[in-house]
PDB file of C-alpha atoms in Angstrom:
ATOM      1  CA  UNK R   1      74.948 194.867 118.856  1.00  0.00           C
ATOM      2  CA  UNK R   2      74.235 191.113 118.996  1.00  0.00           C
ATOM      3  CA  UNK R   3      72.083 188.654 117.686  1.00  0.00           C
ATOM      4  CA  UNK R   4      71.613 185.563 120.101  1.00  0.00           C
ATOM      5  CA  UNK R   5      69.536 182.187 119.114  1.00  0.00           C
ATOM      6  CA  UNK R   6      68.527 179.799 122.440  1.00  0.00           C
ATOM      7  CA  UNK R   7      66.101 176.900 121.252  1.00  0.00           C
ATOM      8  CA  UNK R   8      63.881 176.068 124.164  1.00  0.00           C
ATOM      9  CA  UNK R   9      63.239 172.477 125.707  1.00  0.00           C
ATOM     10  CA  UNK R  10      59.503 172.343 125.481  1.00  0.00           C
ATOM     11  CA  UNK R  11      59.199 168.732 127.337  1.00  0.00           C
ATOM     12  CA  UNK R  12      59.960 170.816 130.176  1.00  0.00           C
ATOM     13  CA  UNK R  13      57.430 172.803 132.654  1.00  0.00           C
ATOM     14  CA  UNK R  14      59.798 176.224 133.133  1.00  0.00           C
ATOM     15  CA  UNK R  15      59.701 176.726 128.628  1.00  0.00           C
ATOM     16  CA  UNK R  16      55.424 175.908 129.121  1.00  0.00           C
ATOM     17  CA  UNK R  17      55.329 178.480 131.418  1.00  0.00           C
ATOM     18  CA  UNK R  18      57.231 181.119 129.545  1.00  0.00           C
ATOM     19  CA  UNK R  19      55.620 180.343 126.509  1.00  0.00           C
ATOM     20  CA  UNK R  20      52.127 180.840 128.199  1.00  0.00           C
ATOM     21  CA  UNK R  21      53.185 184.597 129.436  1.00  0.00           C
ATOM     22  CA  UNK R  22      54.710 187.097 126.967  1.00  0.00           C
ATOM     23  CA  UNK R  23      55.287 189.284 130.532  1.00  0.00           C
ATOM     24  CA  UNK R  24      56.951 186.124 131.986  1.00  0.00           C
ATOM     25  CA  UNK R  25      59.144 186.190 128.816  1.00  0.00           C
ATOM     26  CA  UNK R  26      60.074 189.515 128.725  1.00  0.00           C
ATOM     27  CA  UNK R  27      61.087 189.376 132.278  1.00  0.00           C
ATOM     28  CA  UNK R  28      63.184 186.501 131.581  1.00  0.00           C
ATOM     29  CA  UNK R  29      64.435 188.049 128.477  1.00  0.00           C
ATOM     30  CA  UNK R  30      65.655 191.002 130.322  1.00  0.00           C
ATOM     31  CA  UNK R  31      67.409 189.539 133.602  1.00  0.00           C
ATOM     32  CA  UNK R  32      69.449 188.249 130.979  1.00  0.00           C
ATOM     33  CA  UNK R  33      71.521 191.504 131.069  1.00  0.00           C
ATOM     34  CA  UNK R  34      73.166 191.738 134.493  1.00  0.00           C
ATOM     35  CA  UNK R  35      73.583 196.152 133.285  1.00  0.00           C
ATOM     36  CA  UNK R  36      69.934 196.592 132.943  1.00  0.00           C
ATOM     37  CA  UNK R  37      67.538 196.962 136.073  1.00  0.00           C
ATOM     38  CA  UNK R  38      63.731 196.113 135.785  1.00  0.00           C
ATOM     39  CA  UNK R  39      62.782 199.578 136.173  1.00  0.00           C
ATOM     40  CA  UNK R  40      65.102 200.548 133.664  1.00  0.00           C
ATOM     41  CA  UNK R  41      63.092 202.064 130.384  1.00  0.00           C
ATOM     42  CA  UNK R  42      64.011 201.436 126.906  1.00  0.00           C
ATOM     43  CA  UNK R  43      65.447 204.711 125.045  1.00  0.00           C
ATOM     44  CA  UNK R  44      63.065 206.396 122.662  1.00  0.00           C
ATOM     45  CA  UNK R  45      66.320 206.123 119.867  1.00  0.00           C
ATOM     46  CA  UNK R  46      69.214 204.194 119.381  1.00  0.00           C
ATOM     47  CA  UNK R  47      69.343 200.252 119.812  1.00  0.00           C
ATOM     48  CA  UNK R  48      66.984 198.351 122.694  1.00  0.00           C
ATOM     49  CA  UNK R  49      66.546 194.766 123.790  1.00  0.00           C
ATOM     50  CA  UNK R  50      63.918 192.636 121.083  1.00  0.00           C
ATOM     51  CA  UNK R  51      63.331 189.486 120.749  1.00  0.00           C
ATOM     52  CA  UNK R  52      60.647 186.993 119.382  1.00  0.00           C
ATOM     53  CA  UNK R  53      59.413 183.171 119.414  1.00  0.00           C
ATOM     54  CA  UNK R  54      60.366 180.836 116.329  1.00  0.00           C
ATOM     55  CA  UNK R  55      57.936 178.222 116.215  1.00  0.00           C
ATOM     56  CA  UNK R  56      59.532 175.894 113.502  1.00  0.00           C
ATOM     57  CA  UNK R  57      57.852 172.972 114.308  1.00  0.00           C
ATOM     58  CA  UNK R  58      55.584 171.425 116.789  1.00  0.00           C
ATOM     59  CA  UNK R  59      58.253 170.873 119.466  1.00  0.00           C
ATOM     60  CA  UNK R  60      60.654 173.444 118.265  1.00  0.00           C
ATOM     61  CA  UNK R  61      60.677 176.390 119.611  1.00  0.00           C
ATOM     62  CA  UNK R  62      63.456 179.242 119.185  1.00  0.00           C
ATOM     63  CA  UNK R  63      64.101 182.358 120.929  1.00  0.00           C
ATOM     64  CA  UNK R  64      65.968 185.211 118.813  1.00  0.00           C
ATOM     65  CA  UNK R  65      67.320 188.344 120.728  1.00  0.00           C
ATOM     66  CA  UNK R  66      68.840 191.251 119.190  1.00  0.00           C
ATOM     67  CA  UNK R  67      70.330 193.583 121.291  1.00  0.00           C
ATOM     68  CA  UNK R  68      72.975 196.465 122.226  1.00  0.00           C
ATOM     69  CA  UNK R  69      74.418 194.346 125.171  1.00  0.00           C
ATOM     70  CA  UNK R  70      75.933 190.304 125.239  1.00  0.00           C
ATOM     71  CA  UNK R  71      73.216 188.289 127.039  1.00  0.00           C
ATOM     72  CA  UNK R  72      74.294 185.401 129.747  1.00  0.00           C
ATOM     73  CA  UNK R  73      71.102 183.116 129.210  1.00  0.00           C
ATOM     74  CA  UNK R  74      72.256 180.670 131.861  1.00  0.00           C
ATOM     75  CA  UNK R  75      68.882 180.673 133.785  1.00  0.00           C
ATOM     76  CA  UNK R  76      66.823 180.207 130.715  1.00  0.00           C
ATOM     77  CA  UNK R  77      69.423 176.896 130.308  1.00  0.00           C
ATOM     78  CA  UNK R  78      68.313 175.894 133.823  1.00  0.00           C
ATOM     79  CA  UNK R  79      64.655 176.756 133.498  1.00  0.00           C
ATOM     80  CA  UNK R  80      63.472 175.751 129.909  1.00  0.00           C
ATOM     81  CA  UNK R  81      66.552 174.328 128.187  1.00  0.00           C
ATOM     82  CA  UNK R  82      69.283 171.386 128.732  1.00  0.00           C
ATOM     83  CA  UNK R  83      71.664 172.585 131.127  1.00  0.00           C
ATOM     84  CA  UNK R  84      73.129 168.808 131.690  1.00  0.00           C
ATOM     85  CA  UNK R  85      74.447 169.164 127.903  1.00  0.00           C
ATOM     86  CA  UNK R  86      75.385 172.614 128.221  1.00  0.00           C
ATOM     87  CA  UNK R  87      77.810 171.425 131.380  1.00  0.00           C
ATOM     88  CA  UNK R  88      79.158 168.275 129.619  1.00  0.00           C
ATOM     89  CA  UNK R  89      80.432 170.887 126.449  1.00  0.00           C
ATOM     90  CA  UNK R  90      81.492 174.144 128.066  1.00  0.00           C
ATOM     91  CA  UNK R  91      82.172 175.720 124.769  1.00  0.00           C
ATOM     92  CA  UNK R  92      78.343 175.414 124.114  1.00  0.00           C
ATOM     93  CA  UNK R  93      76.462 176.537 126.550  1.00  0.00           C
ATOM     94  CA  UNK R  94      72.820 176.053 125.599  1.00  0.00           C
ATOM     95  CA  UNK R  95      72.797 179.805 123.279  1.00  0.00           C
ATOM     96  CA  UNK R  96      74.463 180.772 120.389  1.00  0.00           C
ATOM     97  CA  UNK R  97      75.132 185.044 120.486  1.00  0.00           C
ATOM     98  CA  UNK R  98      77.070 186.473 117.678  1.00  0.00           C
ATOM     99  CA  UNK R  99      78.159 190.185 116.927  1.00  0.00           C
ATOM    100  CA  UNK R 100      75.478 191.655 114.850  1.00  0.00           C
ATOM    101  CA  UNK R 101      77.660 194.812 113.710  1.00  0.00           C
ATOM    102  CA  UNK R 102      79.704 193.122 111.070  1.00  0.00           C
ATOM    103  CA  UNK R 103      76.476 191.745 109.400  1.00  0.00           C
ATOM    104  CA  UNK R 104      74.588 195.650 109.554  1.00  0.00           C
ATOM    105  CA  UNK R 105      77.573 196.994 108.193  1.00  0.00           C
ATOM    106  CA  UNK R 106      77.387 194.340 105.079  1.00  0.00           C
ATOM    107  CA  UNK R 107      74.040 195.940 104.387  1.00  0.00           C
ATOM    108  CA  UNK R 108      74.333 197.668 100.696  1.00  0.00           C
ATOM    109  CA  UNK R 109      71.211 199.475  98.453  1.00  0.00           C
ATOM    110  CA  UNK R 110      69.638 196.933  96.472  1.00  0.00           C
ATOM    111  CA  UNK R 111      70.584 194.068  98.294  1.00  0.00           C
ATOM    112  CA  UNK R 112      67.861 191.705  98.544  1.00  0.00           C
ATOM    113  CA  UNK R 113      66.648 189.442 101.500  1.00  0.00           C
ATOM    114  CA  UNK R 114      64.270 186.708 102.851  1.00  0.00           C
ATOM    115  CA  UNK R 115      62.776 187.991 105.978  1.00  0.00           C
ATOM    116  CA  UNK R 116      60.863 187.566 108.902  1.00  0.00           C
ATOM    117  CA  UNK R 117      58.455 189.484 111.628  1.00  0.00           C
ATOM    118  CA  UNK R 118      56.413 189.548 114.220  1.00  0.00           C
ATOM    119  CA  UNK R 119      54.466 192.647 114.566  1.00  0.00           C
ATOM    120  CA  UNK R 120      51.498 194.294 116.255  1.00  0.00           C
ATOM    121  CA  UNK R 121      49.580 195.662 113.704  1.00  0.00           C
ATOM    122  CA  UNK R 122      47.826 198.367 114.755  1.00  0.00           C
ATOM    123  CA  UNK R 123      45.683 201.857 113.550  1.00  0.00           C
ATOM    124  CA  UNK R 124      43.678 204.506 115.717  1.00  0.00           C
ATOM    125  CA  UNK R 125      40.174 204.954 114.826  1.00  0.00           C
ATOM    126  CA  UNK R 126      37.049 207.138 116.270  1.00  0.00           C
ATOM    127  CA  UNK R 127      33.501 207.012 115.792  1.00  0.00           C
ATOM    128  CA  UNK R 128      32.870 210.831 116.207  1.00  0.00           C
ATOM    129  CA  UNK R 129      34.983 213.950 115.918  1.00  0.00           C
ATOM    130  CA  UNK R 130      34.618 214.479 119.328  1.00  0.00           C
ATOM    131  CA  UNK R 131      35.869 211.155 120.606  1.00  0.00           C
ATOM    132  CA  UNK R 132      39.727 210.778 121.289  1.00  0.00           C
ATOM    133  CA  UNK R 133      41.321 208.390 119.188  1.00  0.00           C
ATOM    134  CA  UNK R 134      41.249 204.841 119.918  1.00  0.00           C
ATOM    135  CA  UNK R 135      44.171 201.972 119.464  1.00  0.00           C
ATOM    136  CA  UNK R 136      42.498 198.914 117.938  1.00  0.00           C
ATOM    137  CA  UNK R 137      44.250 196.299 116.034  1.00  0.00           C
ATOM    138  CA  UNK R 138      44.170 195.318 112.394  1.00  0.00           C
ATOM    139  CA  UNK R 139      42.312 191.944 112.491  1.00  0.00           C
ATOM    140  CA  UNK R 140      42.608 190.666 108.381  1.00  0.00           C
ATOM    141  CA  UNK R 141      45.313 189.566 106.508  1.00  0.00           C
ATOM    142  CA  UNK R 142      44.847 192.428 104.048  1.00  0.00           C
ATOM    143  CA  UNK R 143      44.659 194.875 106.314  1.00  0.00           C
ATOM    144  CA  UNK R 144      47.987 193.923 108.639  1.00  0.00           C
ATOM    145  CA  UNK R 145      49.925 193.805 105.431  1.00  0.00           C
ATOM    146  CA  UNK R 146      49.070 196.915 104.240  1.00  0.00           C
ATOM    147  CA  UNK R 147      50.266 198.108 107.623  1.00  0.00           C
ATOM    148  CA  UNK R 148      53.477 196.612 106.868  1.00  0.00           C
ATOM    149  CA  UNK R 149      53.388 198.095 103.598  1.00  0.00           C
ATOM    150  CA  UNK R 150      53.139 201.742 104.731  1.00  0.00           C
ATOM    151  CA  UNK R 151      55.853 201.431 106.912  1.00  0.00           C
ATOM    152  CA  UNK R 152      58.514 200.060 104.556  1.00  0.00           C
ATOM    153  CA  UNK R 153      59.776 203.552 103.083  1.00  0.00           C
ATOM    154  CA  UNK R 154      60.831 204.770 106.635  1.00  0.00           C
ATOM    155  CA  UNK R 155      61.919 201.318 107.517  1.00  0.00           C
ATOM    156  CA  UNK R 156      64.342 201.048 104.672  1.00  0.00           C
ATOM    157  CA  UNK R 157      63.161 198.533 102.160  1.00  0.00           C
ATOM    158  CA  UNK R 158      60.443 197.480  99.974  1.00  0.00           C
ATOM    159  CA  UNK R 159      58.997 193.966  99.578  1.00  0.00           C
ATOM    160  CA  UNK R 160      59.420 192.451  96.295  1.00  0.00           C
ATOM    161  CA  UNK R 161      56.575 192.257  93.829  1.00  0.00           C
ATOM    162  CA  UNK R 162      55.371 188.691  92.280  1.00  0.00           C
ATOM    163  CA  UNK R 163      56.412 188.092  88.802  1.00  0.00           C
ATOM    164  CA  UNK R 164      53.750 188.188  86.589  1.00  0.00           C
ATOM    165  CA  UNK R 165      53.319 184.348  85.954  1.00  0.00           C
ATOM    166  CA  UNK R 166      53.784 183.794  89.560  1.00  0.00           C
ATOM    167  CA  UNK R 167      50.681 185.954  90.140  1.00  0.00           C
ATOM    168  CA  UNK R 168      46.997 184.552  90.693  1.00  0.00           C
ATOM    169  CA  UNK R 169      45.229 187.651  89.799  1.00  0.00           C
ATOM    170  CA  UNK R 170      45.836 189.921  87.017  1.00  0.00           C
ATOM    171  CA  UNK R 171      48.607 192.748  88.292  1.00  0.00           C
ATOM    172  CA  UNK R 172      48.238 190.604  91.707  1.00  0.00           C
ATOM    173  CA  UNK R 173      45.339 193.927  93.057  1.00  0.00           C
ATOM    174  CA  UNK R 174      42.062 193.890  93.704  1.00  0.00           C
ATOM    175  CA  UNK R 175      39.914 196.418  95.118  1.00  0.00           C
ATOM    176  CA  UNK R 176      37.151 196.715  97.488  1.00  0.00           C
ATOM    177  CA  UNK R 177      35.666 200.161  97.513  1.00  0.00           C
ATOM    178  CA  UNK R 178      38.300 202.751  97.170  1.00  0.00           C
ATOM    179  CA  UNK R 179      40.883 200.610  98.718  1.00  0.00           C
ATOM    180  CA  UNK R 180      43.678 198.528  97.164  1.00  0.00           C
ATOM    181  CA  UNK R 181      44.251 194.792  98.336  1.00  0.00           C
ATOM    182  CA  UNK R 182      47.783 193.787  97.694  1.00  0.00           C
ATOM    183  CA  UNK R 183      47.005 189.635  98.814  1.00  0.00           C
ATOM    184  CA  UNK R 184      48.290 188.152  95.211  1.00  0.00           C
ATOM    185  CA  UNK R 185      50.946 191.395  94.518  1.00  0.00           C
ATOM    186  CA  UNK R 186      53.688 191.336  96.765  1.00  0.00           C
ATOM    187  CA  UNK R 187      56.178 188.195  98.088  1.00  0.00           C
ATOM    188  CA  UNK R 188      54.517 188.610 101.076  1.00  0.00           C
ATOM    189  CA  UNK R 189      52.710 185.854 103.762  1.00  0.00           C
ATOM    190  CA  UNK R 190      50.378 186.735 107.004  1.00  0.00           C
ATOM    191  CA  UNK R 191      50.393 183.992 109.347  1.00  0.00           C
ATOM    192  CA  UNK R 192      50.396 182.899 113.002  1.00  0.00           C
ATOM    193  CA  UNK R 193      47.520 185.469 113.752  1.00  0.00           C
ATOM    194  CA  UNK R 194      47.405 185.179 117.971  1.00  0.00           C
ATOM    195  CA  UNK R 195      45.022 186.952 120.153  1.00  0.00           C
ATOM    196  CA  UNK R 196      46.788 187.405 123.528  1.00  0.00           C
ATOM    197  CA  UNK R 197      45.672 188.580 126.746  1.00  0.00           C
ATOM    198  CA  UNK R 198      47.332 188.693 130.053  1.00  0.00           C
ATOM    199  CA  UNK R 199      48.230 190.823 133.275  1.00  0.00           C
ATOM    200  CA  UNK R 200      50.734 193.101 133.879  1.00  0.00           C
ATOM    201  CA  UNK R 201      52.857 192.130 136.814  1.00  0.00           C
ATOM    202  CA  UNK R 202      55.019 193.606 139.269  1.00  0.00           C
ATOM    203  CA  UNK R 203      57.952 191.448 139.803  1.00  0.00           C
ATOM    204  CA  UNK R 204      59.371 189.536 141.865  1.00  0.00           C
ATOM    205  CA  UNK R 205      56.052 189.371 144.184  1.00  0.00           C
ATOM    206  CA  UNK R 206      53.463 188.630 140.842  1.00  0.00           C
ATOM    207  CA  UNK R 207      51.108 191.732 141.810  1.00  0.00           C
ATOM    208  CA  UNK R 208      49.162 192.768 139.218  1.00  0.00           C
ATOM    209  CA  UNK R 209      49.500 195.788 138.039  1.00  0.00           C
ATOM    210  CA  UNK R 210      47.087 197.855 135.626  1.00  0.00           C
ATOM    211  CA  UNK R 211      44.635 196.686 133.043  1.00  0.00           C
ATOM    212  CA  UNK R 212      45.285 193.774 131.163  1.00  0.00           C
ATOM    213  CA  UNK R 213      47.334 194.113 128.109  1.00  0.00           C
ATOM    214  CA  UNK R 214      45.364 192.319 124.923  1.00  0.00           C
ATOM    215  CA  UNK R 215      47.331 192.042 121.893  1.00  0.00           C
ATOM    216  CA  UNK R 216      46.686 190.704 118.615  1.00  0.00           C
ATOM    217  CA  UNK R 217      50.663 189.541 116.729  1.00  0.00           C
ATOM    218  CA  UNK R 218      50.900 187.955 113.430  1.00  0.00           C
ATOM    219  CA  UNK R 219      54.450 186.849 111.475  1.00  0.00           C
ATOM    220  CA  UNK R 220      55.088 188.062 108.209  1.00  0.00           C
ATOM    221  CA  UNK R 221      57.478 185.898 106.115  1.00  0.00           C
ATOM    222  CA  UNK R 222      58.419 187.543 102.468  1.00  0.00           C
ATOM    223  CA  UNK R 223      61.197 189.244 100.511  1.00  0.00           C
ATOM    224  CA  UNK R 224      62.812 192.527 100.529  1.00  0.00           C
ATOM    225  CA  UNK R 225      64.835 194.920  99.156  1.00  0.00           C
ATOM    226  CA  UNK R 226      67.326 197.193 100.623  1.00  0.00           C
ATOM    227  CA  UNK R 227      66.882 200.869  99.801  1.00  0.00           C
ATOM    228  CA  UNK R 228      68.381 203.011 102.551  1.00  0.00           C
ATOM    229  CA  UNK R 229      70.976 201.125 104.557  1.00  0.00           C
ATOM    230  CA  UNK R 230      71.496 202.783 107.206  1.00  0.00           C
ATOM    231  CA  UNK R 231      67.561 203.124 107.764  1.00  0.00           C
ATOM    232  CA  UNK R 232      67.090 199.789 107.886  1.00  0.00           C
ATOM    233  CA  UNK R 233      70.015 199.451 110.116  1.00  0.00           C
ATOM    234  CA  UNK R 234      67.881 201.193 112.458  1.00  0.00           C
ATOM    235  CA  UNK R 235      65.242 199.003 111.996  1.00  0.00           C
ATOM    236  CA  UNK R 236      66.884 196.107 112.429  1.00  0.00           C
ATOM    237  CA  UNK R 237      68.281 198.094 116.038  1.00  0.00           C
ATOM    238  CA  UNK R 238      65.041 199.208 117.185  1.00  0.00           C
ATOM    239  CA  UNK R 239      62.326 197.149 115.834  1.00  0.00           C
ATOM    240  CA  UNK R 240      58.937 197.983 114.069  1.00  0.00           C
ATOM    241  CA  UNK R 241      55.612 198.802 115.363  1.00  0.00           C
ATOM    242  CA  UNK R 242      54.603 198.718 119.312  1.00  0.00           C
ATOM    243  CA  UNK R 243      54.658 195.850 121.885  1.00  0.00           C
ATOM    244  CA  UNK R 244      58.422 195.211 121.326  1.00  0.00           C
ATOM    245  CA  UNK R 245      57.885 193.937 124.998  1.00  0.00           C
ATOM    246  CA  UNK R 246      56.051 191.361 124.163  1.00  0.00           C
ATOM    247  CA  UNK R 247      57.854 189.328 121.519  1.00  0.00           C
ATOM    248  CA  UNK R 248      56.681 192.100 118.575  1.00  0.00           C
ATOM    249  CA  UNK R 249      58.773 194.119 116.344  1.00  0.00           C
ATOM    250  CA  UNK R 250      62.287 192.372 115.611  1.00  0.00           C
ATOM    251  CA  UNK R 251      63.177 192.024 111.560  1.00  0.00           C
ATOM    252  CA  UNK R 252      65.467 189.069 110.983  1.00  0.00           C
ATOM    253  CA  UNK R 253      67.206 188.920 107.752  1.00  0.00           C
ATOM    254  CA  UNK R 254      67.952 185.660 105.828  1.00  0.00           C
ATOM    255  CA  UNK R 255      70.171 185.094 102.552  1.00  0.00           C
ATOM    256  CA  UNK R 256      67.841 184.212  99.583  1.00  0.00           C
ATOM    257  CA  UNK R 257      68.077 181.314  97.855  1.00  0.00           C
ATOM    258  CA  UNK R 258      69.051 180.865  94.181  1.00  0.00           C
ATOM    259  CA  UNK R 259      65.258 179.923  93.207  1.00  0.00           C
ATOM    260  CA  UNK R 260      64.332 183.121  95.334  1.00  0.00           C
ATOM    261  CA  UNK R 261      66.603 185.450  93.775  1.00  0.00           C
ATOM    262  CA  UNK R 262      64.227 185.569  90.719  1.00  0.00           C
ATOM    263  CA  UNK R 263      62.764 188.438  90.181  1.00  0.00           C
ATOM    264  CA  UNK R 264      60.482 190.552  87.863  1.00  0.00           C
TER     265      UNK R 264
END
């Protein structure tokens, strides 16, 4: 496995277009590895190809991959980065990839970890019992993080809880109905809600293909806990949620800092 950081030139027109077009990302993403074909399919198990867009500030952009194969990013140096720097300092050439294996294998129970994702939130619903189930999107902060927060067992963690005093409302719950709302509870953040819609292409001649694919992604940033290694191994190898295609699904794992280690 490796992790791989590229930090796009967004002055230029080849990083505009690829950040206007998850499919022109992917695509670009994937003819990264010279092993894989385009009509190759990701397995159903074991480690695939993820990545996702940093957006740090307004004209810094990174692109984080995580995957079973080392990537050669030289075209997306010649497209959308600085490929006259990356000449003039051959040890550097516009990407940084390291092994990702040493770091999963660090992984220990109760561990705990600042982290980061960009997911598709999702849930099926159905207006009558004789309607098949519909895929619709979770469109409120409350309701995409209790997505997350179902998911977090399997996954192999749990987000830490607020200290008391850190907490707005009393035990950081509220309620509306019969359903909790965790907003003020967990060390937890929703942002970067994006409504995306696009066409499916075939490439290399741009056909379309299909319906258009309309996706709603937001980034979680919070803290976590480790509770089954090697399950969240296998997170961090396969990703969480659907549209791992499109720039959804890859966990990233940071240390915490001192301040952050605090906890209730």
């Amino acid at each position: 496995m490796f992790l791989t950081r590229f930090r796009l030139n967004t002055a230029r027109p080849g990083a505009r277009r690829l950040l206007s077009s998850p499919q022109s990302m992917h695509a670009a993403v994937m003819s990264s590895f010279p092993a894989l074909l385009p009509s190759d399919t990701p397995p159903p198990e074991g480690p695939r190809v993820l990545w996702r867009l940093d957006h740090q500030a307004r004209a810094e952009v990174l692109l984080y991959i995580v995957s079973p194969h080392r990537p050669d990013l030289t075209h997306l140096v010649e497209q959308a980065g600085w490929p006259a720097a990356a000449t003039a300092d051959p040890p550097e050439p516009g990407w940084l990839t390291k092994a990702y294996a040493p770091f999963l294998d660090r992984l220990s129970a109760g561990g705990q970890w600042a982290f980061r994702l960009t997911a598709n939130p999702v849930h099926t619903i159905r207006r009558h019992d004789h309607e098949a189930r519909k895929i619709t999107a979770h469109l409120t902060p409350i309701h995409q993080m209790r997505w997350l927060l179902e998911r977090q067992e399997r996954c192999g963690f749990r987000i830490l809880e607020k200290a008391d005093n850190q907490r707005l409302l009393p035990g950081g719950t509220t309620y509306h109905g019969k359903h909790e709302h965790h907003g003020d509870r967990y060390e937890l953040a929703v942002h970067d809600h994006k409504a995306l819609s696009f066409d499916k292409t075939r490439n290399p001649n741009g056909a379309k293909k299909g319906k258009p694919v309309n996706l709603v992604t937001v980034t979680f940033d919070g803290r976590l806990e480790v509770t089954d290694p090697q399950a969240l191994r296998r997170t961090l190898a396969q990703g969480i949620g659907r549209a791992k295609a499109y720039g959804c699904g890859l966990i990233t794992l940071a240390p915490l800092t001192p301040t952050a280690r605090q906890t209730p």
